[in-house]
Amino acid sequence: QVQLVESGGGLVQPGGSLRLSCAVSDRTASSYVTAWFRQAPGKEYEFVARITTGSSNTVYGDSVKGRFTVSRDNAKNTVDLHMNNLKPEDTAVYFCATAPGWYGGDRYTAGSYPYWGQGTQVTVSS
Protein backbone atom coordinates (compact mmCIF):
# COMPACT_ATOMS: atom_id res chain seq x y z
CA GLN A 1 0.00 0.00 0.00
CA VAL A 2 1.48 3.32 -1.10
CA GLN A 3 1.52 5.95 1.65
CA LEU A 4 2.04 9.69 1.37
CA VAL A 5 2.71 12.21 4.12
CA GLU A 6 2.76 15.98 3.51
CA SER A 7 4.59 18.52 5.65
CA GLY A 8 5.59 22.17 5.55
CA GLY A 9 2.32 24.04 5.58
CA GLY A 10 1.67 27.10 7.71
CA LEU A 11 0.84 30.80 7.80
CA VAL A 12 2.72 33.18 5.51
CA GLN A 13 2.29 36.79 4.48
CA PRO A 14 1.42 37.75 0.91
CA GLY A 15 4.54 37.74 -1.24
CA GLY A 16 6.21 35.17 0.99
CA SER A 17 7.41 31.64 0.28
CA LEU A 18 6.81 28.14 1.60
CA ARG A 19 8.09 24.70 0.75
CA LEU A 20 5.83 21.69 1.03
CA SER A 21 7.25 18.18 1.08
CA CYS A 22 5.57 14.86 0.28
CA ALA A 23 7.19 11.67 1.52
CA VAL A 24 6.14 8.61 -0.50
CA SER A 25 6.63 5.07 0.71
CA ASP A 26 6.03 1.53 -0.52
CA ARG A 27 6.11 2.26 -4.21
CA THR A 28 6.27 -0.88 -6.33
CA ALA A 29 5.72 0.31 -9.91
CA SER A 30 8.70 1.41 -12.00
CA SER A 31 7.16 4.75 -12.94
CA TYR A 32 4.93 7.11 -11.00
CA VAL A 33 3.28 10.45 -11.50
CA THR A 34 3.04 12.54 -8.33
CA ALA A 35 0.87 15.61 -8.21
CA TRP A 36 -0.09 18.42 -5.87
CA PHE A 37 -3.71 19.48 -5.59
CA ARG A 38 -5.32 22.06 -3.36
CA GLN A 39 -8.79 22.55 -2.01
CA ALA A 40 -10.15 25.81 -0.65
CA PRO A 41 -13.25 25.79 1.58
CA GLY A 42 -16.36 25.03 -0.43
CA LYS A 43 -14.44 24.44 -3.64
CA GLU A 44 -13.40 21.46 -5.74
CA TYR A 45 -9.88 20.07 -5.89
CA GLU A 46 -7.65 22.24 -8.07
CA PHE A 47 -4.68 20.80 -9.92
CA VAL A 48 -1.48 22.59 -8.94
CA ALA A 49 1.47 20.68 -10.41
CA ARG A 50 2.78 17.22 -11.22
CA ILE A 51 6.09 15.49 -11.86
CA THR A 52 6.90 12.13 -13.42
CA THR A 53 9.60 9.89 -11.99
CA GLY A 54 12.31 8.92 -14.42
CA SER A 55 11.75 11.77 -16.87
CA SER A 56 11.28 14.66 -14.38
CA ASN A 57 8.66 16.02 -16.73
CA THR A 58 6.68 18.75 -14.94
CA VAL A 59 3.30 20.36 -15.59
CA TYR A 60 1.73 23.31 -13.75
CA GLY A 61 -1.73 24.71 -13.32
CA ASP A 62 -2.31 28.12 -14.90
CA SER A 63 -2.82 29.87 -11.56
CA VAL A 64 0.63 28.92 -10.24
CA LYS A 65 2.83 29.02 -13.34
CA GLY A 66 5.94 31.09 -12.77
CA ARG A 67 5.47 31.07 -8.98
CA PHE A 68 5.52 27.40 -7.95
CA THR A 69 8.12 24.73 -8.74
CA VAL A 70 7.76 20.99 -8.22
CA SER A 71 10.85 18.84 -7.74
CA ARG A 72 11.72 15.33 -6.62
CA ASP A 73 14.48 13.60 -4.69
CA ASN A 74 14.56 9.95 -5.69
CA ALA A 75 17.03 9.03 -2.97
CA LYS A 76 14.69 10.36 -0.29
CA ASN A 77 11.45 9.42 -2.09
CA THR A 78 10.13 12.92 -1.66
CA VAL A 79 8.38 15.37 -3.96
CA ASP A 80 8.58 19.03 -2.96
CA LEU A 81 6.47 22.03 -3.93
CA HIS A 82 8.33 25.32 -3.73
CA MET A 83 5.84 28.19 -3.54
CA ASN A 84 6.96 31.78 -4.13
CA ASN A 85 5.13 35.11 -4.31
CA LEU A 86 2.20 33.61 -2.44
CA LYS A 87 -1.18 35.30 -2.70
CA PRO A 88 -4.24 35.17 -0.44
CA GLU A 89 -6.02 33.13 -3.11
CA ASP A 90 -3.40 30.40 -2.63
CA THR A 91 -4.91 29.68 0.78
CA ALA A 92 -6.10 26.06 0.82
CA VAL A 93 -5.39 22.58 2.07
CA TYR A 94 -2.65 21.15 -0.14
CA PHE A 95 -2.59 17.44 -0.94
CA CYS A 96 -0.04 15.29 -2.69
CA ALA A 97 -1.25 12.32 -4.69
CA THR A 98 0.43 9.65 -6.75
CA ALA A 99 -0.44 7.14 -9.44
CA PRO A 100 1.50 4.30 -11.06
CA GLY A 101 2.43 4.99 -14.66
CA TRP A 102 -0.06 2.40 -15.91
CA TYR A 103 -3.02 3.92 -13.99
CA GLY A 104 -5.60 5.56 -16.25
CA GLY A 105 -6.70 9.18 -16.20
CA ASP A 106 -5.85 12.61 -17.60
CA ARG A 107 -3.51 13.47 -14.71
CA TYR A 108 -5.28 16.82 -14.18
CA THR A 109 -8.20 15.56 -12.14
CA ALA A 110 -8.34 14.05 -8.67
CA GLY A 111 -9.75 10.79 -9.99
CA SER A 112 -6.51 10.14 -11.86
CA TYR A 113 -4.69 9.43 -8.59
CA PRO A 114 -5.53 6.46 -6.34
CA TYR A 115 -3.17 7.34 -3.46
CA TRP A 116 -3.44 10.51 -1.39
CA GLY A 117 -1.86 12.14 1.62
CA GLN A 118 -3.80 13.68 4.49
CA GLY A 119 -3.21 17.27 3.41
CA THR A 120 -1.46 20.28 4.92
CA GLN A 121 -2.96 23.74 5.46
CA VAL A 122 -1.44 26.77 3.77
CA THR A 123 -2.78 30.17 4.80
CA VAL A 124 -1.64 33.36 3.09
CA SER A 125 -2.67 36.39 5.09
CA SER A 126 -1.29 39.61 6.50
GROMACS .gro file of C-alpha atoms in nm, residues 22-86:
model
   65
   22CYS     CA    1   0.557   1.486   0.028
   23ALA     CA    2   0.719   1.167   0.152
   24VAL     CA    3   0.614   0.861  -0.050
   25SER     CA    4   0.663   0.507   0.071
   26ASP     CA    5   0.603   0.153  -0.052
   27ARG     CA    6   0.611   0.226  -0.421
   28THR     CA    7   0.627  -0.088  -0.633
   29ALA     CA    8   0.572   0.031  -0.991
   30SER     CA    9   0.870   0.141  -1.200
   31SER     CA   10   0.716   0.475  -1.294
   32TYR     CA   11   0.493   0.711  -1.100
   33VAL     CA   12   0.328   1.045  -1.150
   34THR     CA   13   0.304   1.254  -0.833
   35ALA     CA   14   0.087   1.561  -0.821
   36TRP     CA   15  -0.009   1.842  -0.587
   37PHE     CA   16  -0.371   1.948  -0.559
   38ARG     CA   17  -0.532   2.206  -0.336
   39GLN     CA   18  -0.879   2.255  -0.201
   40ALA     CA   19  -1.015   2.581  -0.065
   41PRO     CA   20  -1.325   2.579   0.158
   42GLY     CA   21  -1.636   2.503  -0.043
   43LYS     CA   22  -1.444   2.444  -0.364
   44GLU     CA   23  -1.340   2.146  -0.574
   45TYR     CA   24  -0.988   2.007  -0.589
   46GLU     CA   25  -0.765   2.224  -0.807
   47PHE     CA   26  -0.468   2.080  -0.992
   48VAL     CA   27  -0.148   2.259  -0.894
   49ALA     CA   28   0.147   2.068  -1.041
   50ARG     CA   29   0.278   1.722  -1.122
   51ILE     CA   30   0.609   1.549  -1.186
   52THR     CA   31   0.690   1.213  -1.342
   53THR     CA   32   0.960   0.989  -1.199
   54GLY     CA   33   1.231   0.892  -1.442
   55SER     CA   34   1.175   1.177  -1.687
   56SER     CA   35   1.128   1.466  -1.438
   57ASN     CA   36   0.866   1.602  -1.673
   58THR     CA   37   0.668   1.875  -1.494
   59VAL     CA   38   0.330   2.036  -1.559
   60TYR     CA   39   0.173   2.331  -1.375
   61GLY     CA   40  -0.173   2.471  -1.332
   62ASP     CA   41  -0.231   2.812  -1.490
   63SER     CA   42  -0.282   2.987  -1.156
   64VAL     CA   43   0.063   2.892  -1.024
   65LYS     CA   44   0.283   2.902  -1.334
   66GLY     CA   45   0.594   3.109  -1.277
   67ARG     CA   46   0.547   3.107  -0.898
   68PHE     CA   47   0.552   2.740  -0.795
   69THR     CA   48   0.812   2.473  -0.874
   70VAL     CA   49   0.776   2.099  -0.822
   71SER     CA   50   1.085   1.884  -0.774
   72ARG     CA   51   1.172   1.533  -0.662
   73ASP     CA   52   1.448   1.360  -0.469
   74ASN     CA   53   1.456   0.995  -0.569
   75ALA     CA   54   1.703   0.903  -0.297
   76LYS     CA   55   1.469   1.036  -0.029
   77ASN     CA   56   1.145   0.942  -0.209
   78THR     CA   57   1.013   1.292  -0.166
   79VAL     CA   58   0.838   1.537  -0.396
   80ASP     CA   59   0.858   1.903  -0.296
   81LEU     CA   60   0.647   2.203  -0.393
   82HIS     CA   61   0.833   2.532  -0.373
   83MET     CA   62   0.584   2.819  -0.354
   84ASN     CA   63   0.696   3.178  -0.413
   85ASN     CA   64   0.513   3.511  -0.431
   86LEU     CA   65   0.220   3.361  -0.244
   0.00000   0.00000   0.00000
